[in-house]
Amino acid sequence: MKVDIWSDVRCPFCYIGKRKFEMALAQFPEKDKVEVEWHSFELDPGFKTNTTLNAYDYLAERKGQSRAWSVQMHDNITQTAKEVGLTYHFDEAVLANSFNAHRLIQFAKTRGQGDAAKEAVLEAYFTDGKNIDDVATLVEIGASLGLGKTATSSMLASDAFTKEVRDDEARAAEIGINGVPFFVLDNKYAVSGAQAPEVFLGALQQAWAEHADATPHVIAGEDSAAVCDVNNKEQC
């Protein structure tokens, strides 16, 4: 059974959702028969990397709120991340365009390292305060995954894997995905958002139980509410 996940590496809830899904998968008896594939999604594709921009000020300006409000929001997210074993350092975050990071993950997928690459980029951005649009940073990550410095550098210098990123985003638009993380189980069940592990576990169990059933179903969405039948985007 396959689970397709759309997410952005600059999305704090995507990292939290990844951990919660992994917690659920660890409890799933048939976990060894589940294939997980990460798909590209850019929340802000037009954003230009700005190493001088502060995460707190950026969110405050974007939402038309005070800096104090933004700091509190980030503190709340940091606490939520901590509850699933993640460490966020928003005060050190480098606001960067995520396109090249998505290309790196697509490259890693061809070497069976898609999940490891996803994890490495998320950690680099949220925990280590690294610029995920910086070639040297991405080459370092690629090398750590066994992709090779030269191969990673050459890939980044080209337009390789641009099509794969765009194809993922086009598929997301077809389904009606406008927020991430977004999980599609067995190409018919949808779970939207960083849901509790028990929600993901329930979705996995139901999807597995009806694995041979071709009828589309809805599992869960934001705040455990139904989201959509992934084969009918009008419901998404």
JSON list of N, CA, C and O in Angstrom, two decimals, residues 92-114:
[
{"chain": "A", "resi": 92, "resn": "GLU", "atom": "N", "xyz": [16.94, 31.50, 14.65]},
{"chain": "A", "resi": 92, "resn": "GLU", "atom": "CA", "xyz": [18.11, 31.29, 13.82]},
{"chain": "A", "resi": 92, "resn": "GLU", "atom": "C", "xyz": [17.73, 30.93, 12.37]},
{"chain": "A", "resi": 92, "resn": "GLU", "atom": "O", "xyz": [18.61, 30.75, 11.52]},
{"chain": "A", "resi": 93, "resn": "ALA", "atom": "N", "xyz": [16.43, 30.82, 12.10]},
{"chain": "A", "resi": 93, "resn": "ALA", "atom": "CA", "xyz": [15.98, 30.39, 10.78]},
{"chain": "A", "resi": 93, "resn": "ALA", "atom": "C", "xyz": [16.38, 31.36, 9.69]},
{"chain": "A", "resi": 93, "resn": "ALA", "atom": "O", "xyz": [16.31, 32.58, 9.84]},
{"chain": "A", "resi": 94, "resn": "VAL", "atom": "N", "xyz": [16.84, 30.80, 8.57]},
{"chain": "A", "resi": 94, "resn": "VAL", "atom": "CA", "xyz": [17.17, 31.59, 7.39]},
{"chain": "A", "resi": 94, "resn": "VAL", "atom": "C", "xyz": [16.02, 31.43, 6.40]},
{"chain": "A", "resi": 94, "resn": "VAL", "atom": "O", "xyz": [15.78, 30.33, 5.89]},
{"chain": "A", "resi": 95, "resn": "LEU", "atom": "N", "xyz": [15.30, 32.51, 6.15]},
{"chain": "A", "resi": 95, "resn": "LEU", "atom": "CA", "xyz": [14.14, 32.43, 5.27]},
{"chain": "A", "resi": 95, "resn": "LEU", "atom": "C", "xyz": [14.61, 32.27, 3.83]},
{"chain": "A", "resi": 95, "resn": "LEU", "atom": "O", "xyz": [15.26, 33.15, 3.26]},
{"chain": "A", "resi": 96, "resn": "ALA", "atom": "N", "xyz": [14.28, 31.12, 3.25]},
{"chain": "A", "resi": 96, "resn": "ALA", "atom": "CA", "xyz": [14.81, 30.77, 1.94]},
{"chain": "A", "resi": 96, "resn": "ALA", "atom": "C", "xyz": [13.74, 30.17, 1.04]},
{"chain": "A", "resi": 96, "resn": "ALA", "atom": "O", "xyz": [12.79, 29.53, 1.51]},
{"chain": "A", "resi": 97, "resn": "ASN", "atom": "N", "xyz": [13.91, 30.37, -0.24]},
{"chain": "A", "resi": 97, "resn": "ASN", "atom": "CA", "xyz": [13.06, 29.71, -1.23]},
{"chain": "A", "resi": 97, "resn": "ASN", "atom": "C", "xyz": [13.35, 28.21, -1.17]},
{"chain": "A", "resi": 97, "resn": "ASN", "atom": "O", "xyz": [14.50, 27.79, -1.03]},
{"chain": "A", "resi": 98, "resn": "SER", "atom": "N", "xyz": [12.32, 27.38, -1.29]},
{"chain": "A", "resi": 98, "resn": "SER", "atom": "CA", "xyz": [12.48, 25.94, -1.08]},
{"chain": "A", "resi": 98, "resn": "SER", "atom": "C", "xyz": [12.62, 25.13, -2.37]},
{"chain": "A", "resi": 98, "resn": "SER", "atom": "O", "xyz": [12.77, 23.91, -2.31]},
{"chain": "A", "resi": 99, "resn": "PHE", "atom": "N", "xyz": [12.61, 25.79, -3.53]},
{"chain": "A", "resi": 99, "resn": "PHE", "atom": "CA", "xyz": [12.60, 25.06, -4.80]},
{"chain": "A", "resi": 99, "resn": "PHE", "atom": "C", "xyz": [13.80, 24.14, -4.97]},
{"chain": "A", "resi": 99, "resn": "PHE", "atom": "O", "xyz": [13.65, 22.96, -5.32]},
{"chain": "A", "resi": 100, "resn": "ASN", "atom": "N", "xyz": [15.01, 24.64, -4.74]},
{"chain": "A", "resi": 100, "resn": "ASN", "atom": "CA", "xyz": [16.19, 23.80, -4.92]},
{"chain": "A", "resi": 100, "resn": "ASN", "atom": "C", "xyz": [16.26, 22.66, -3.91]},
{"chain": "A", "resi": 100, "resn": "ASN", "atom": "O", "xyz": [16.76, 21.57, -4.21]},
{"chain": "A", "resi": 101, "resn": "ALA", "atom": "N", "xyz": [15.75, 22.91, -2.72]},
{"chain": "A", "resi": 101, "resn": "ALA", "atom": "CA", "xyz": [15.69, 21.84, -1.72]},
{"chain": "A", "resi": 101, "resn": "ALA", "atom": "C", "xyz": [14.76, 20.73, -2.19]},
{"chain": "A", "resi": 101, "resn": "ALA", "atom": "O", "xyz": [15.04, 19.54, -2.01]},
{"chain": "A", "resi": 102, "resn": "HIS", "atom": "N", "xyz": [13.66, 21.11, -2.82]},
{"chain": "A", "resi": 102, "resn": "HIS", "atom": "CA", "xyz": [12.74, 20.11, -3.38]},
{"chain": "A", "resi": 102, "resn": "HIS", "atom": "C", "xyz": [13.41, 19.33, -4.51]},
{"chain": "A", "resi": 102, "resn": "HIS", "atom": "O", "xyz": [13.22, 18.11, -4.63]},
{"chain": "A", "resi": 103, "resn": "ARG", "atom": "N", "xyz": [14.22, 20.01, -5.31]},
{"chain": "A", "resi": 103, "resn": "ARG", "atom": "CA", "xyz": [14.94, 19.31, -6.38]},
{"chain": "A", "resi": 103, "resn": "ARG", "atom": "C", "xyz": [15.92, 18.29, -5.79]},
{"chain": "A", "resi": 103, "resn": "ARG", "atom": "O", "xyz": [16.07, 17.18, -6.31]},
{"chain": "A", "resi": 104, "resn": "LEU", "atom": "N", "xyz": [16.57, 18.68, -4.69]},
{"chain": "A", "resi": 104, "resn": "LEU", "atom": "CA", "xyz": [17.50, 17.75, -4.04]},
{"chain": "A", "resi": 104, "resn": "LEU", "atom": "C", "xyz": [16.76, 16.51, -3.54]},
{"chain": "A", "resi": 104, "resn": "LEU", "atom": "O", "xyz": [17.23, 15.38, -3.71]},
{"chain": "A", "resi": 105, "resn": "ILE", "atom": "N", "xyz": [15.60, 16.72, -2.95]},
{"chain": "A", "resi": 105, "resn": "ILE", "atom": "CA", "xyz": [14.81, 15.59, -2.45]},
{"chain": "A", "resi": 105, "resn": "ILE", "atom": "C", "xyz": [14.37, 14.69, -3.61]},
{"chain": "A", "resi": 105, "resn": "ILE", "atom": "O", "xyz": [14.39, 13.45, -3.51]},
{"chain": "A", "resi": 106, "resn": "GLN", "atom": "N", "xyz": [13.98, 15.30, -4.73]},
{"chain": "A", "resi": 106, "resn": "GLN", "atom": "CA", "xyz": [13.61, 14.52, -5.90]},
{"chain": "A", "resi": 106, "resn": "GLN", "atom": "C", "xyz": [14.79, 13.69, -6.40]},
{"chain": "A", "resi": 106, "resn": "GLN", "atom": "O", "xyz": [14.64, 12.51, -6.77]},
{"chain": "A", "resi": 107, "resn": "PHE", "atom": "N", "xyz": [15.97, 14.29, -6.40]},
{"chain": "A", "resi": 107, "resn": "PHE", "atom": "CA", "xyz": [17.19, 13.57, -6.78]},
{"chain": "A", "resi": 107, "resn": "PHE", "atom": "C", "xyz": [17.43, 12.41, -5.83]},
{"chain": "A", "resi": 107, "resn": "PHE", "atom": "O", "xyz": [17.72, 11.27, -6.26]},
{"chain": "A", "resi": 108, "resn": "ALA", "atom": "N", "xyz": [17.29, 12.67, -4.54]},
{"chain": "A", "resi": 108, "resn": "ALA", "atom": "CA", "xyz": [17.52, 11.63, -3.54]},
{"chain": "A", "resi": 108, "resn": "ALA", "atom": "C", "xyz": [16.54, 10.47, -3.70]},
{"chain": "A", "resi": 108, "resn": "ALA", "atom": "O", "xyz": [16.89, 9.31, -3.44]},
{"chain": "A", "resi": 109, "resn": "LYS", "atom": "N", "xyz": [15.32, 10.77, -4.13]},
{"chain": "A", "resi": 109, "resn": "LYS", "atom": "CA", "xyz": [14.32, 9.72, -4.33]},
{"chain": "A", "resi": 109, "resn": "LYS", "atom": "C", "xyz": [14.78, 8.70, -5.36]},
{"chain": "A", "resi": 109, "resn": "LYS", "atom": "O", "xyz": [14.48, 7.51, -5.25]},
{"chain": "A", "resi": 110, "resn": "THR", "atom": "N", "xyz": [15.54, 9.15, -6.35]},
{"chain": "A", "resi": 110, "resn": "THR", "atom": "CA", "xyz": [16.01, 8.22, -7.38]},
{"chain": "A", "resi": 110, "resn": "THR", "atom": "C", "xyz": [17.08, 7.28, -6.84]},
{"chain": "A", "resi": 110, "resn": "THR", "atom": "O", "xyz": [17.40, 6.28, -7.48]},
{"chain": "A", "resi": 111, "resn": "ARG", "atom": "N", "xyz": [17.61, 7.61, -5.69]},
{"chain": "A", "resi": 111, "resn": "ARG", "atom": "CA", "xyz": [18.64, 6.77, -5.04]},
{"chain": "A", "resi": 111, "resn": "ARG", "atom": "C", "xyz": [18.09, 6.08, -3.79]},
{"chain": "A", "resi": 111, "resn": "ARG", "atom": "O", "xyz": [18.86, 5.56, -2.98]},
{"chain": "A", "resi": 112, "resn": "GLY", "atom": "N", "xyz": [16.78, 6.10, -3.64]},
{"chain": "A", "resi": 112, "resn": "GLY", "atom": "CA", "xyz": [16.17, 5.45, -2.48]},
{"chain": "A", "resi": 112, "resn": "GLY", "atom": "C", "xyz": [16.38, 6.20, -1.18]},
{"chain": "A", "resi": 112, "resn": "GLY", "atom": "O", "xyz": [16.26, 5.61, -0.10]},
{"chain": "A", "resi": 113, "resn": "GLN", "atom": "N", "xyz": [16.67, 7.50, -1.27]},
{"chain": "A", "resi": 113, "resn": "GLN", "atom": "CA", "xyz": [16.97, 8.29, -0.08]},
{"chain": "A", "resi": 113, "resn": "GLN", "atom": "C", "xyz": [15.99, 9.46, 0.10]},
{"chain": "A", "resi": 113, "resn": "GLN", "atom": "O", "xyz": [16.33, 10.46, 0.74]},
{"chain": "A", "resi": 114, "resn": "GLY", "atom": "N", "xyz": [14.80, 9.32, -0.45]},
{"chain": "A", "resi": 114, "resn": "GLY", "atom": "CA", "xyz": [13.84, 10.41, -0.38]},
{"chain": "A", "resi": 114, "resn": "GLY", "atom": "C", "xyz": [13.46, 10.82, 1.03]},
{"chain": "A", "resi": 114, "resn": "GLY", "atom": "O", "xyz": [13.47, 12.00, 1.38]}
]
